[in-house]
XYZ file of C-alpha atoms in Angstrom:
124
model
C -68.449 109.970 -69.609
C -71.921 110.483 -68.153
C -73.341 107.488 -66.324
C -76.598 107.075 -64.405
C -77.144 104.074 -62.123
C -80.533 103.344 -60.577
C -81.192 101.299 -57.463
C -83.991 100.596 -55.025
C -86.351 98.567 -57.158
C -88.113 95.722 -55.375
C -91.244 93.648 -54.967
C -93.787 95.477 -52.814
C -97.434 95.019 -51.941
C -100.104 97.370 -53.234
C -100.391 100.408 -50.995
C -96.731 100.245 -50.060
C -93.854 102.618 -50.692
C -90.430 102.526 -52.308
C -87.669 105.038 -52.854
C -85.617 104.775 -56.004
C -82.165 106.299 -56.249
C -80.112 107.336 -59.252
C -76.450 108.066 -58.738
C -74.750 110.142 -61.396
C -71.148 110.277 -62.482
C -69.538 112.467 -65.089
C -71.898 115.373 -64.461
C -73.119 117.706 -61.720
C -76.807 117.325 -60.941
C -77.429 120.915 -59.963
C -76.765 122.173 -63.495
C -78.875 119.712 -65.483
C -82.461 118.563 -65.868
C -83.233 115.033 -64.740
C -86.254 112.798 -64.997
C -87.800 109.459 -64.107
C -89.456 107.246 -66.705
C -90.901 103.758 -66.690
C -91.749 101.032 -69.134
C -94.187 98.227 -68.451
C -94.205 95.038 -70.529
C -95.858 95.623 -73.897
C -96.184 99.365 -73.305
C -94.309 102.434 -74.439
C -91.884 104.168 -72.143
C -93.596 107.008 -70.284
C -92.318 110.050 -68.440
C -93.280 110.278 -64.769
C -91.513 113.258 -63.294
C -88.665 115.641 -63.937
C -86.739 118.271 -62.038
C -85.016 121.249 -63.616
C -81.516 122.492 -62.806
C -83.198 125.220 -60.725
C -85.316 122.753 -58.758
C -88.721 123.101 -60.420
C -90.589 119.808 -60.550
C -93.158 118.396 -62.959
C -95.326 115.276 -62.706
C -97.437 113.165 -65.006
C -101.092 112.948 -64.020
C -100.702 109.227 -63.351
C -98.317 109.834 -60.436
C -99.204 113.351 -59.271
C -99.756 113.289 -55.516
C -98.208 109.820 -55.066
C -94.641 110.218 -56.339
C -92.087 112.847 -55.338
C -88.886 113.641 -57.204
C -85.930 115.154 -55.391
C -82.173 115.376 -55.576
C -79.268 115.633 -53.190
C -76.589 117.724 -54.833
C -74.015 116.793 -52.185
C -74.427 113.119 -53.071
C -75.024 113.749 -56.784
C -78.093 111.540 -56.458
C -81.636 111.777 -57.787
C -84.545 110.178 -55.928
C -88.103 109.099 -56.624
C -90.252 108.517 -53.555
C -93.208 106.366 -54.525
C -96.184 106.025 -52.190
C -99.568 104.330 -52.472
C -98.197 101.963 -55.087
C -100.611 100.148 -57.369
C -100.186 96.963 -59.435
C -100.268 99.135 -62.558
C -97.082 100.829 -61.346
C -95.223 97.604 -62.112
C -92.495 98.441 -64.632
C -88.806 98.988 -65.170
C -87.964 102.466 -63.900
C -85.272 104.593 -65.517
C -83.626 107.841 -64.590
C -82.462 110.065 -67.400
C -80.769 113.283 -68.373
C -83.493 115.261 -70.129
C -83.860 118.351 -72.244
C -86.643 120.918 -72.447
C -84.742 123.874 -71.009
C -85.708 126.128 -69.241
C -88.392 123.703 -68.037
C -87.936 119.945 -68.361
C -89.570 117.437 -70.624
C -91.374 114.176 -69.873
C -91.102 113.125 -73.497
C -88.755 110.136 -73.852
C -87.574 111.636 -77.152
C -85.968 114.466 -75.151
C -83.682 112.136 -73.220
C -79.955 112.467 -73.779
C -78.710 109.742 -71.427
C -80.540 106.782 -69.887
C -79.735 104.715 -66.826
C -79.890 100.932 -67.030
C -83.209 100.659 -65.163
C -84.460 99.029 -61.977
C -87.449 96.682 -61.688
C -90.425 97.629 -59.536
C -93.117 95.000 -59.040
C -96.301 95.765 -57.126
C -98.370 92.778 -56.075
C -102.119 92.961 -55.461
């Protein structure tokens, strides 16, 4: 059974940084596409970044240059390094197993498995 568990969410001041982690079980990261999504209160879930099985990365315009996706295959863990955080980044952040092969998709409709989410709150 595939399971994704996020961690690292916290309350942080604007301009600060956080690193989210997503530990996977039941699958091997290096052979799948993975992504990070978020959902703010009253808003639709949006795709932020994804990484293909071959290591190619994609970013939404809203986080390009501030967020970095990476993975550690030895730890079977996906990361999202978030810098220069803004109050509008406040949301529940989810990691996910995504489709879109051979690239990867930032469309939530492409997600096959979701993690449970971790809360990120950015204060002004």
